[in-house]
Structure formats: structure tokens, C-alpha cells
Amino acid sequence: MENNLIIDARDLTKTYQMGVVAVQALRGVDLKVEAGEFLAIMGSSGSGKSTLMNLLGCLDSPSEGNYYLHDQDVSQLSDTQLAHVRNKEIGFVFQMFNLLPRTTALANVEVPLLYSGVGAGERRQRALRALEEVGLKHRAYHYPNELSGGQCQRIGIARSLVLNPRLIICDEPVSSLDVSIQAQIINLLEDLQEEFNLTYLFIAHDLSVVRHISDRIAVMYLGKIVELTT
Ligand code: ADP
Ligand code: MG
């Protein structure tokens, strides 16, 4: 099964230097994740969840340790190389959606394509298809302030999918939504997982929201994974 691994992180540490003070945000994290898995990550504020996601999402490099993404050691890459891997492999869904406010749903979904140099015609076509995947094609020309929180998160999900990544990193994607809407978004993520064989790393605030779709749950405490349950 080893060749089915998408993530193989070994002894990752991350230290932030704040003037003379060194903050040890990660203190030796080992983690293997198989393709198609849904891994929930929990832990109190400051336990290192976001730092770990930044490293696994190729937004930042570890201070020490190795990170193999599809067998490629990405822990030593330059920022430019890391950005290239990120565009190709990873999608992000955020708690506050992070949409551009004066920009239509369609144009928001086009942003990653724009950064990847995809031409206007193809951009529009692919963004429309991604909006269709999340059930929002009919809102393509609406602005975020005309849409509900759940709809905005669907746009965020369409944007995360538009470059066809295999790994999706979600940082509390439903924490700011009504409980009734949370389930819809989780169901959508589940459907998309089946359709595209996606792997999810999902930072969760509330276990009850993700328990039924998680293959494993990792609990972080003071920069370490202290519990990993199936
Ligand atoms: P969580 O997401 O679980 O709340 P974080 O990964 O954001 O935890 O933070 C872990 C620790 O690292 C905290 O002590 C936090 O203050 C510190 N930290 C996070 N990011 C930075 C940064 N950019 N500079 C300095 N310290 C940071
Ligand atoms: Mg965080």
C-alpha cells in the first residue's frame, strides 16, 4: 500500500523566530496519509494545526524534517518550486471563504487559473464547470454579497477544485456557517471526494460535524499529534 501514499511527513518541526524568542509551533510530526483518505485534525487553539497545514499545503517549509508528497521530497524546495507543486497538487478551502468582494462568483473561481496562465476562454469554461460541480452555475454572475454563506463556501470549494488538485486542505470550512448548512457542505465535499478521488485534510472545530465522514482523526497538542484514531 506504500505506493498509495499521498503524504509522508517525517519528524516535521517548525520554529518561528520572534526577535530573540523562538516559538516551537511543531515539535516532530510524523504523518502518513493515503490517497482518497479523509483525515480530520483537531486540537485546541495554538496547538499547531494551521502551521501543519501550511507545511503540508506547501505554503511554507519545515525548519527540520522531510515531507514527501507523492514520493517527491518537497521539504527542500525553493519558494518558486514549492508554488509550482502547490498549484498542481493542492486546493485550499478557508473558514471565511476569502472571496474577492467586488468580483463575480465566476471570476473568483477563475483566479487560480489566471495565476496559472490559462487563457480567457478556457478559464471561463473550466470555472463554469467547477461551479456546476458545486451546484452554483446559475449564480455565476452574482457577487459574494448577493449570496448566502453556504453559497459563498461553495464558490470557495469550486475555486479549490478548478486546477484539478488531488489533495484538498480545509481549515475549518464550516465553522462560520449555520448548523443546517454545515451538513450540506460536508455532503458536497463527500460527493466530490467520490467523484474525483480526492484526499482531504480537514481542520475541524467540532468533531460531531465530521465524525461520520472521517477515516481517521488526528488530535494535536503543543505542536505534536498526540492521538491518531480510526
Ligand atoms: P492552531 O492553528 O492550532 O491554532 P497555529 O499553528 O496557528 O495553531 O500556531 C501554533 C503556535 O505557533 C502558536 O503558539 C502560535 O502563536 C505560533 N505561530 C503560528 N504562526 C506564527 C508566526 N507566523 N510567527 C510566530 N509564531 C507563530
Ligand atoms: Mg489555526
Coordinates of N, CA and C and ligand atoms in Angstrom, one line a residue:
M1 N 0.8 -1.2 0.0 CA 0.0 0.0 0.0 C 0.9 1.3 0.0
E2 N 2.2 1.1 0.2 CA 3.0 2.3 0.3 C 2.9 3.2 -0.9
N3 N 2.8 2.6 -2.1 CA 2.7 3.5 -3.2 C 1.4 4.2 -3.4
N4 N 0.5 3.9 -2.5 CA -0.8 4.7 -2.5 C -0.7 5.9 -1.6
L5 N 0.5 6.1 -1.0 CA 0.6 7.2 0.0 C 0.7 8.5 -0.8
I6 N -0.1 9.5 -0.3 CA 0.0 10.8 -0.9 C 0.9 11.7 -0.1
I7 N 0.8 11.5 1.3 CA 1.5 12.3 2.2 C 2.4 11.4 3.1
D8 N 3.7 11.7 3.2 CA 4.5 11.0 4.1 C 5.4 12.1 4.7
A9 N 5.0 12.5 5.9 CA 5.7 13.6 6.6 C 6.5 12.9 7.8
R10 N 7.8 13.3 7.9 CA 8.7 12.7 8.9 C 9.3 13.7 9.8
D11 N 9.0 13.6 11.0 CA 9.6 14.4 12.0 C 9.7 15.9 11.7
L12 N 8.5 16.4 11.3 CA 8.5 17.9 10.9 C 8.5 18.7 12.1
T13 N 9.4 19.7 12.1 CA 9.4 20.7 13.1 C 9.3 22.1 12.4
K14 N 8.7 23.0 13.1 CA 8.7 24.4 12.7 C 8.9 25.4 13.8
T15 N 9.9 26.2 13.7 CA 10.2 27.1 14.7 C 10.1 28.5 14.1
Y16 N 9.3 29.4 14.8 CA 9.2 30.8 14.3 C 10.1 31.6 15.2
Q17 N 10.9 32.4 14.6 CA 11.8 33.3 15.4 C 11.1 34.6 15.6
M18 N 10.8 35.0 16.8 CA 10.2 36.3 17.1 C 11.2 37.1 17.9
G19 N 12.0 37.8 17.1 CA 13.1 38.5 17.8 C 14.0 37.5 18.5
V20 N 14.2 37.6 19.8 CA 15.1 36.7 20.5 C 14.3 35.5 21.0
V21 N 13.0 35.5 20.8 CA 12.2 34.3 21.3 C 11.9 33.4 20.1
A22 N 12.2 32.1 20.3 CA 11.9 31.0 19.3 C 10.6 30.3 19.8
V23 N 9.6 30.4 18.9 CA 8.3 29.7 19.2 C 8.3 28.3 18.4
Q24 N 8.3 27.3 19.2 CA 8.2 25.9 18.5 C 6.8 25.5 18.2
A25 N 6.4 25.8 17.0 CA 5.0 25.6 16.6 C 4.7 24.1 16.3
L26 N 5.7 23.4 15.7 CA 5.6 22.0 15.5 C 6.8 21.3 16.1
R27 N 6.6 20.2 16.9 CA 7.7 19.6 17.6 C 7.8 18.1 17.2
G28 N 8.0 17.9 15.9 CA 8.2 16.5 15.5 C 6.9 15.8 15.1
V29 N 6.4 16.1 13.9 CA 5.2 15.4 13.5 C 5.5 14.4 12.4
D30 N 5.0 13.2 12.6 CA 5.1 12.1 11.6 C 3.6 11.8 11.2
L31 N 3.4 11.8 9.9 CA 2.1 11.5 9.4 C 2.1 10.9 8.0
K32 N 1.4 9.8 7.9 CA 1.2 9.2 6.5 C -0.3 9.3 6.2
V33 N -0.6 9.7 5.0 CA -2.0 9.8 4.5 C -2.1 9.1 3.2
E34 N -3.0 8.2 3.0 CA -3.2 7.5 1.8 C -4.2 8.3 0.9
A35 N -4.0 8.1 -0.4 CA -4.8 8.8 -1.4 C -6.3 8.3 -1.2
G36 N -7.2 9.3 -1.2 CA -8.6 9.0 -1.0 C -9.1 9.1 0.4
E37 N -8.1 9.4 1.3 CA -8.5 9.4 2.7 C -9.1 10.7 3.2
F38 N -9.9 10.7 4.2 CA -10.4 11.9 4.8 C -9.9 11.9 6.2
L39 N -8.9 12.8 6.5 CA -8.3 12.9 7.8 C -8.8 14.2 8.4
A40 N -9.4 14.1 9.6 CA -9.8 15.3 10.4 C -8.7 15.6 11.4
I41 N -8.4 16.9 11.6 CA -7.4 17.3 12.5 C -8.0 18.2 13.5
M42 N -7.9 17.9 14.8 CA -8.5 18.6 15.9 C -7.4 19.1 16.8
G43 N -7.7 19.9 17.7 CA -6.8 20.4 18.7 C -7.1 21.8 19.2
S44 N -6.7 22.1 20.4 CA -7.0 23.5 20.9 C -6.3 24.5 20.1
S45 N -6.7 25.8 20.3 CA -6.1 26.9 19.6 C -4.6 27.0 20.0
G46 N -3.7 27.2 19.0 CA -2.3 27.3 19.3 C -1.6 25.9 19.3
S47 N -2.3 24.8 19.0 CA -1.6 23.5 19.1 C -0.8 23.2 17.8
G48 N -0.9 24.0 16.8 CA -0.1 23.9 15.6 C -0.8 23.4 14.4
K49 N -2.2 23.4 14.4 CA -2.9 22.8 13.3 C -2.7 23.6 12.0
S50 N -2.8 24.9 12.1 CA -2.6 25.8 10.9 C -1.1 25.7 10.4
T51 N -0.2 25.6 11.3 CA 1.2 25.5 10.9 C 1.4 24.2 10.1
L52 N 0.9 23.1 10.6 CA 1.0 21.8 10.0 C 0.4 21.9 8.6
M53 N -0.8 22.5 8.5 CA -1.5 22.6 7.2 C -0.7 23.5 6.2
N54 N 0.0 24.5 6.7 CA 0.8 25.3 5.9 C 2.0 24.5 5.3
L55 N 2.5 23.7 6.1 CA 3.6 22.8 5.6 C 3.1 21.8 4.6
L56 N 2.1 21.1 5.0 CA 1.5 20.0 4.2 C 0.9 20.6 2.9
G57 N 0.5 21.8 2.9 CA -0.1 22.5 1.8 C 1.0 23.2 0.9
C58 N 2.3 23.0 1.3 CA 3.4 23.6 0.5 C 3.3 25.1 0.5
L59 N 2.7 25.7 1.5 CA 2.7 27.2 1.7 C 4.0 27.6 2.4
D60 N 4.7 26.7 3.1 CA 5.8 27.0 3.9 C 6.7 25.8 4.0
S61 N 7.9 25.9 4.4 CA 8.8 24.8 4.5 C 9.1 24.5 6.0
P62 N 9.4 23.3 6.3 CA 9.7 23.0 7.7 C 11.1 23.5 8.1
S63 N 11.3 23.7 9.4 CA 12.6 24.0 9.9 C 13.5 22.8 9.8
E64 N 12.9 21.6 10.2 CA 13.6 20.4 10.1 C 12.6 19.3 9.7
G65 N 13.1 18.2 9.2 CA 12.2 17.0 8.9 C 12.0 17.0 7.4
N66 N 11.4 15.9 6.9 CA 11.1 15.7 5.5 C 9.7 15.6 5.2
Y67 N 9.3 16.0 4.0 CA 7.9 15.9 3.6 C 7.9 15.4 2.2
Y68 N 7.4 14.2 2.0 CA 7.2 13.6 0.7 C 5.8 13.7 0.3
L69 N 5.6 14.4 -0.8 CA 4.3 14.5 -1.4 C 4.3 13.7 -2.7
H70 N 3.6 12.6 -2.8 CA 3.7 11.7 -3.9 C 5.1 11.3 -4.2
D71 N 5.8 10.9 -3.1 CA 7.2 10.4 -3.3 C 8.2 11.5 -3.6
Q72 N 7.8 12.7 -3.8 CA 8.7 13.8 -4.1 C 9.0 14.5 -2.7
D73 N 10.3 14.6 -2.4 CA 10.7 15.4 -1.2 C 10.6 16.9 -1.4
V74 N 9.5 17.5 -0.9 CA 9.3 18.9 -1.1 C 9.8 19.8 0.0
S75 N 10.5 19.2 1.0 CA 10.9 20.0 2.2 C 12.1 20.9 1.8
Q76 N 12.8 20.6 0.7 CA 14.0 21.4 0.4 C 13.8 22.3 -0.8
L77 N 12.6 22.4 -1.3 CA 12.3 23.2 -2.5 C 12.4 24.7 -2.2
S78 N 12.7 25.5 -3.3 CA 12.7 26.9 -3.2 C 11.2 27.4 -3.2
D79 N 11.0 28.6 -2.9 CA 9.6 29.1 -2.8 C 8.9 29.0 -4.2
T80 N 9.6 29.2 -5.3 CA 9.1 29.1 -6.6 C 8.7 27.7 -6.9
Q81 N 9.6 26.8 -6.6 CA 9.3 25.4 -6.9 C 8.1 24.9 -6.0
L82 N 8.1 25.4 -4.8 CA 7.0 25.0 -3.9 C 5.7 25.5 -4.4
A83 N 5.6 26.7 -5.0 CA 4.4 27.3 -5.5 C 3.9 26.4 -6.7
H84 N 4.9 25.9 -7.5 CA 4.6 25.1 -8.6 C 3.9 23.8 -8.2
V85 N 4.5 23.2 -7.2 CA 3.9 21.9 -6.7 C 2.5 22.2 -6.1
R86 N 2.4 23.3 -5.4 CA 1.1 23.7 -4.8 C 0.0 23.9 -5.8
N87 N 0.3 24.6 -6.9 CA -0.7 24.8 -7.9 C -1.2 23.5 -8.6
K88 N -0.2 22.6 -8.7 CA -0.5 21.4 -9.4 C -1.3 20.4 -8.5
E89 N -1.0 20.4 -7.2 CA -1.4 19.3 -6.4 C -2.5 19.6 -5.3
I90 N -2.6 20.9 -4.9 CA -3.3 21.2 -3.7 C -4.3 22.3 -3.9
G91 N -5.5 22.0 -3.3 CA -6.6 23.1 -3.3 C -6.8 23.4 -1.8
F92 N -7.2 24.7 -1.6 CA -7.5 25.2 -0.2 C -8.9 25.7 0.0
V93 N -9.5 25.4 1.1 CA -10.8 25.9 1.4 C -10.7 26.5 2.8
F94 N -11.1 27.8 2.9 CA -10.9 28.5 4.2 C -12.2 28.8 4.9
Q95 N -12.0 29.1 6.2 CA -13.2 29.3 7.0 C -14.0 30.5 6.6
M96 N -13.3 31.6 6.2 CA -14.0 32.8 5.8 C -14.1 33.0 4.3
F97 N -14.0 31.9 3.6 CA -14.1 31.8 2.1 C -13.0 32.5 1.4
N98 N -12.6 33.7 1.9 CA -11.6 34.5 1.2 C -11.9 34.8 -0.3
L99 N -13.1 35.2 -0.5 CA -13.5 35.6 -1.9 C -13.2 37.1 -2.1
L100 N -13.0 37.5 -3.3 CA -12.8 38.9 -3.7 C -14.2 39.5 -3.7
P101 N -14.5 40.5 -3.0 CA -15.8 41.0 -2.8 C -16.5 41.6 -4.0
R102 N -15.7 42.4 -4.8 CA -16.4 43.1 -5.9 C -16.2 42.3 -7.2
T103 N -16.2 41.0 -7.1 CA -15.8 40.1 -8.2 C -16.9 39.0 -8.2
T104 N -17.4 38.7 -9.4 CA -18.4 37.7 -9.6 C -17.9 36.3 -9.1
A105 N -18.9 35.5 -8.8 CA -18.6 34.1 -8.4 C -17.7 33.5 -9.5
L106 N -18.0 33.6 -10.8 CA -17.2 33.1 -11.9 C -15.8 33.6 -11.8
A107 N -15.6 34.9 -11.7 CA -14.3 35.5 -11.7 C -13.5 35.0 -10.5
N108 N -14.2 34.8 -9.4 CA -13.5 34.3 -8.2 C -12.9 32.9 -8.5
V109 N -13.7 32.1 -9.1 CA -13.3 30.7 -9.4 C -12.2 30.7 -10.4
E110 N -12.1 31.7 -11.3 CA -11.1 31.8 -12.3 C -9.7 32.2 -11.8
V111 N -9.7 32.7 -10.6 CA -8.4 33.3 -10.1 C -7.2 32.3 -10.1
P112 N -7.4 31.0 -9.6 CA -6.2 30.1 -9.7 C -5.8 29.9 -11.2
L113 N -6.8 29.9 -12.1 CA -6.4 29.6 -13.5 C -5.7 30.8 -14.1
L114 N -6.1 32.0 -13.6 CA -5.4 33.2 -14.1 C -3.9 33.2 -13.7
Y115 N -3.7 32.8 -12.4 CA -2.3 32.7 -11.9 C -1.5 31.6 -12.6
S116 N -2.2 30.6 -13.2 CA -1.5 29.6 -13.9 C -1.4 29.8 -15.3
G117 N -1.8 31.0 -15.8 CA -1.6 31.4 -17.1 C -2.6 30.8 -18.2
V118 N -3.7 30.3 -17.7 CA -4.7 29.8 -18.6 C -5.4 30.9 -19.3
G119 N -5.6 30.8 -20.6 CA -6.3 31.8 -21.4 C -7.7 32.0 -21.1
A120 N -8.3 33.2 -21.5 CA -9.6 33.6 -21.0 C -10.7 32.7 -21.3
G121 N -10.7 32.2 -22.6 CA -11.8 31.3 -23.0 C -11.9 30.0 -22.2
E122 N -10.7 29.4 -22.0 CA -10.6 28.1 -21.3 C -10.9 28.4 -19.8
R123 N -10.4 29.5 -19.3 CA -10.7 29.9 -17.9 C -12.1 29.9 -17.6
R124 N -12.9 30.6 -18.4 CA -14.3 30.7 -18.2 C -15.0 29.3 -18.3
Q125 N -14.6 28.6 -19.2 CA -15.2 27.2 -19.4 C -14.9 26.3 -18.2
R126 N -13.7 26.3 -17.7 CA -13.3 25.5 -16.6 C -13.9 26.0 -15.3
A127 N -14.0 27.3 -15.1 CA -14.6 27.8 -13.9 C -16.1 27.6 -13.9
L128 N -16.8 27.6 -15.0 CA -18.2 27.3 -15.1 C -18.4 25.9 -14.8
R129 N -17.5 25.0 -15.2 CA -17.7 23.6 -14.9 C -17.5 23.3 -13.4
A130 N -16.6 24.0 -12.8 CA -16.3 23.9 -11.4 C -17.5 24.4 -10.6
L131 N -18.1 25.5 -11.1 CA -19.4 26.0 -10.4 C -20.5 25.0 -10.5
E132 N -20.6 24.3 -11.7 CA -21.6 23.3 -11.9 C -21.4 22.2 -10.9
E133 N -20.2 21.8 -10.7 CA -19.9 20.7 -9.7 C -20.4 21.0 -8.3
V134 N -20.4 22.3 -8.0 CA -20.9 22.6 -6.6 C -22.3 23.1 -6.6
G135 N -23.0 23.0 -7.8 CA -24.4 23.3 -7.9 C -24.7 24.8 -7.9
L136 N -23.7 25.6 -8.4 CA -23.9 27.1 -8.4 C -23.7 27.7 -9.8
K137 N -23.9 26.9 -10.8 CA -23.7 27.5 -12.2 C -24.6 28.7 -12.4
H138 N -25.8 28.6 -11.9 CA -26.9 29.6 -12.1 C -26.6 30.9 -11.3
R139 N -25.5 30.9 -10.5 CA -25.1 32.1 -9.7 C -23.8 32.6 -10.2
A140 N -23.4 32.2 -11.4 CA -22.0 32.5 -11.8 C -21.8 34.0 -11.9
Y141 N -22.8 34.8 -12.2 CA -22.6 36.3 -12.4 C -23.1 37.1 -11.2
H142 N -23.3 36.4 -10.1 CA -23.6 37.1 -8.8 C -22.4 37.4 -8.0
Y143 N -22.5 38.4 -7.2 CA -21.4 38.9 -6.3 C -21.5 38.2 -4.9
P144 N -20.4 38.1 -4.2 CA -20.5 37.4 -2.9 C -21.5 38.0 -2.0
N145 N -21.7 39.3 -2.0 CA -22.6 40.0 -1.1 C -24.1 39.7 -1.4
E146 N -24.3 39.1 -2.6 CA -25.7 38.7 -3.0 C -25.9 37.2 -2.7
L147 N -25.0 36.6 -2.1 CA -25.1 35.1 -1.9 C -25.0 34.8 -0.4
S148 N -25.5 33.7 0.0 CA -25.5 33.2 1.4 C -24.1 32.7 1.7
G149 N -23.9 32.5 3.0 CA -22.6 31.9 3.5 C -22.3 30.6 2.9
G150 N -23.4 29.8 2.8 CA -23.2 28.4 2.2 C -22.8 28.5 0.8
Q151 N -23.5 29.4 0.1 CA -23.2 29.6 -1.4 C -21.8 30.1 -1.6
C152 N -21.4 31.1 -0.7 CA -20.0 31.6 -0.8 C -19.0 30.5 -0.6
Q153 N -19.3 29.5 0.4 CA -18.3 28.5 0.6 C -18.3 27.5 -0.6
R154 N -19.5 27.4 -1.3 CA -19.5 26.5 -2.5 C -18.6 27.1 -3.5
I155 N -18.6 28.5 -3.6 CA -17.7 29.1 -4.6 C -16.2 28.9 -4.2
G156 N -16.0 28.9 -2.9 CA -14.6 28.6 -2.4 C -14.2 27.2 -2.7
I157 N -15.1 26.3 -2.6 CA -14.8 24.9 -3.0 C -14.6 24.8 -4.5
A158 N -15.4 25.4 -5.3 CA -15.2 25.4 -6.7 C -13.8 25.9 -7.1
R159 N -13.5 27.0 -6.4 CA -12.1 27.6 -6.7 C -11.0 26.6 -6.3
S160 N -11.2 25.9 -5.2 CA -10.2 24.9 -4.8 C -10.1 23.8 -5.8
L161 N -11.1 23.5 -6.5 CA -11.1 22.3 -7.4 C -10.7 22.6 -8.8
V162 N -10.6 23.9 -9.1 CA -10.6 24.3 -10.6 C -9.3 23.9 -11.3
L163 N -8.2 23.7 -10.5 CA -6.9 23.2 -11.1 C -6.8 21.7 -11.0
N164 N -7.9 21.0 -10.7 CA -7.9 19.6 -10.5 C -6.8 19.0 -9.5
P165 N -6.8 19.5 -8.3 CA -5.8 19.0 -7.3 C -6.3 17.6 -6.8
R166 N -5.3 16.9 -6.2 CA -5.7 15.6 -5.6 C -5.9 15.7 -4.1
L167 N -5.3 16.8 -3.6 CA -5.3 17.0 -2.1 C -6.0 18.3 -1.8
I168 N -7.0 18.2 -0.9 CA -7.7 19.5 -0.6 C -7.5 19.7 0.9
I169 N -7.1 20.9 1.3 CA -6.9 21.2 2.6 C -7.9 22.2 3.1
C170 N -8.7 21.8 4.1 CA -9.8 22.7 4.6 C -9.5 23.1 6.0
D171 N -9.4 24.4 6.2 CA -9.2 25.0 7.5 C -10.5 25.5 8.1
E172 N -11.1 24.7 8.9 CA -12.4 25.0 9.5 C -13.5 25.5 8.5
P173 N -13.7 24.8 7.4 CA -14.5 25.4 6.3 C -16.0 25.6 6.7
V174 N -16.5 25.0 7.7 CA -17.9 25.1 8.1 C -18.1 25.8 9.4
S175 N -17.1 26.2 10.0 CA -17.2 26.8 11.4 C -18.0 28.1 11.4
S176 N -18.0 28.8 10.3 CA -18.8 30.1 10.4 C -20.2 30.0 9.8
L177 N -20.6 28.7 9.5 CA -21.9 28.5 8.8 C -22.9 28.0 9.8
D178 N -24.2 28.2 9.5 CA -25.3 27.7 10.3 C -25.2 26.1 10.3
V179 N -25.7 25.6 11.4 CA -25.6 24.1 11.5 C -26.3 23.4 10.3
S180 N -27.4 23.9 9.9 CA -28.1 23.2 8.8 C -27.3 23.3 7.5
I181 N -26.6 24.3 7.3 CA -25.8 24.5 6.1 C -24.5 23.7 6.2
Q182 N -24.0 23.5 7.4 CA -22.8 22.7 7.6 C -22.9 21.3 7.0
A183 N -24.0 20.7 7.2 CA -24.2 19.3 6.7 C -24.2 19.3 5.2
Q184 N -24.8 20.3 4.6 CA -24.9 20.4 3.1 C -23.5 20.5 2.6
I185 N -22.7 21.3 3.2 CA -21.3 21.5 2.7 C -20.5 20.2 2.9
I186 N -20.6 19.6 4.0 CA -19.9 18.3 4.2 C -20.4 17.3 3.2
N187 N -21.7 17.2 2.9 CA -22.2 16.2 1.9 C -21.6 16.5 0.6
L188 N -21.5 17.8 0.3 CA -20.9 18.2 -1.0 C -19.4 17.7 -1.1
L189 N -18.7 18.0 0.0 CA -17.3 17.5 0.0 C -17.2 16.0 -0.2
E190 N -18.1 15.3 0.4 CA -18.1 13.9 0.3 C -18.4 13.4 -1.1
D191 N -19.4 14.0 -1.8 CA -19.7 13.7 -3.2 C -18.5 14.0 -4.1
L192 N -17.9 15.1 -3.8 CA -16.7 15.5 -4.7 C -15.6 14.5 -4.5
Q193 N -15.5 14.0 -3.2 CA -14.4 13.1 -3.0 C -14.6 11.8 -3.8
E194 N -15.8 11.4 -3.8 CA -16.1 10.1 -4.6 C -15.8 10.4 -6.1
E195 N -16.3 11.5 -6.6 CA -16.2 11.8 -8.0 C -14.8 11.9 -8.5
F196 N -14.0 12.6 -7.7 CA -12.6 12.9 -8.1 C -11.5 12.2 -7.3
N197 N -11.9 11.3 -6.5 CA -10.9 10.6 -5.6 C -10.0 11.5 -4.9
L198 N -10.6 12.5 -4.2 CA -9.8 13.5 -3.5 C -9.4 13.0 -2.2
T199 N -8.3 13.5 -1.7 CA -7.8 13.3 -0.3 C -8.1 14.6 0.4
Y200 N -8.6 14.5 1.6 CA -8.9 15.7 2.4 C -8.1 15.7 3.7
L201 N -7.5 16.9 4.0 CA -7.1 17.2 5.4 C -8.0 18.3 5.9
F202 N -8.7 18.0 6.9 CA -9.8 18.8 7.3 C -9.6 19.3 8.8
I203 N -9.3 20.5 9.0 CA -9.2 21.0 10.4 C -10.6 21.2 10.9
A204 N -11.0 20.6 12.0 CA -12.3 20.6 12.5 C -12.4 21.2 13.9
H205 N -13.3 22.0 14.1 CA -13.5 22.6 15.4 C -14.4 21.6 16.2
D206 N -15.4 21.1 15.5 CA -16.4 20.3 16.2 C -16.5 18.9 15.6
L207 N -16.1 18.0 16.4 CA -16.0 16.6 16.0 C -17.3 16.0 15.4
S208 N -18.4 16.4 16.0 CA -19.7 15.9 15.5 C -20.0 16.2 14.1
V209 N -19.4 17.3 13.6 CA -19.6 17.6 12.2 C -19.0 16.7 11.2
V210 N -17.8 16.1 11.6 CA -17.0 15.4 10.6 C -16.9 13.9 11.0
R211 N -17.4 13.5 12.1 CA -17.1 12.2 12.6 C -17.5 11.1 11.6
H212 N -18.7 11.3 11.0 CA -19.2 10.2 10.1 C -18.4 10.1 8.7
I213 N -17.7 11.2 8.3 CA -17.0 11.0 7.1 C -15.5 10.9 7.2
S214 N -15.0 11.0 8.5 CA -13.6 10.9 8.7 C -13.1 9.5 8.7
D215 N -12.0 9.2 8.0 CA -11.4 7.8 8.1 C -10.6 7.8 9.3
R216 N -9.9 8.9 9.6 CA -9.1 9.0 10.9 C -9.2 10.4 11.4
I217 N -9.0 10.4 12.7 CA -9.0 11.7 13.4 C -7.6 11.9 14.1
A218 N -6.9 13.0 13.8 CA -5.7 13.3 14.5 C -5.9 14.4 15.5
V219 N -5.4 14.3 16.7 CA -5.5 15.3 17.7 C -4.2 15.9 18.0
M220 N -4.1 17.2 17.9 CA -2.8 17.9 18.1 C -2.8 18.5 19.5
Y221 N -1.6 18.6 20.1 CA -1.4 19.2 21.4 C 0.0 19.7 21.4
L222 N 0.2 21.0 21.7 CA 1.5 21.6 21.8 C 2.5 21.2 20.7
G223 N 2.1 21.3 19.4 CA 3.0 21.0 18.3 C 3.2 19.6 17.9
K224 N 2.4 18.7 18.5 CA 2.6 17.3 18.2 C 1.2 16.6 17.9
I225 N 1.2 15.5 17.1 CA 0.0 14.7 17.0 C 0.1 13.7 18.2
V226 N -0.9 13.9 19.1 CA -0.8 13.1 20.4 C -1.8 11.9 20.3
E227 N -2.6 11.9 19.3 CA -3.6 10.8 19.2 C -4.0 10.7 17.7
L228 N -4.1 9.5 17.2 CA -4.5 9.3 15.8 C -5.4 8.1 15.8
T229 N -6.7 8.3 15.7 CA -7.6 7.2 15.8 C -8.4 6.9 14.5
T230 N -8.8 5.7 14.3 CA -9.6 5.4 13.1 C -11.1 5.2 13.5
Ligands
ADP1 P1 -3.6 26.5 15.6 O1 -3.9 26.6 14.2 O2 -3.7 25.1 16.1 O3 -4.4 27.4 16.4 P2 -1.0 27.6 14.9 O4 -0.4 26.6 14.0 O5 -1.7 28.8 14.3 O6 -2.1 26.8 15.9 O7 0.0 28.1 16.0 C1 0.9 27.3 16.7 C2 1.9 28.1 17.5 O8 2.8 28.8 16.7 C3 1.2 29.2 18.4 O9 1.9 29.3 19.6 C4 1.3 30.4 17.5 O10 1.3 31.6 18.3 C5 2.6 30.2 16.8 N1 2.7 30.8 15.5 C6 1.9 30.5 14.4 N2 2.3 31.2 13.3 C7 3.3 32.0 13.7 C8 4.1 33.0 13.0 N3 3.9 33.3 11.7 N4 5.0 33.7 13.8 C9 5.2 33.4 15.1 N5 4.5 32.4 15.7 C10 3.5 31.8 15.1
MG2 MG -5.4 27.8 13.1

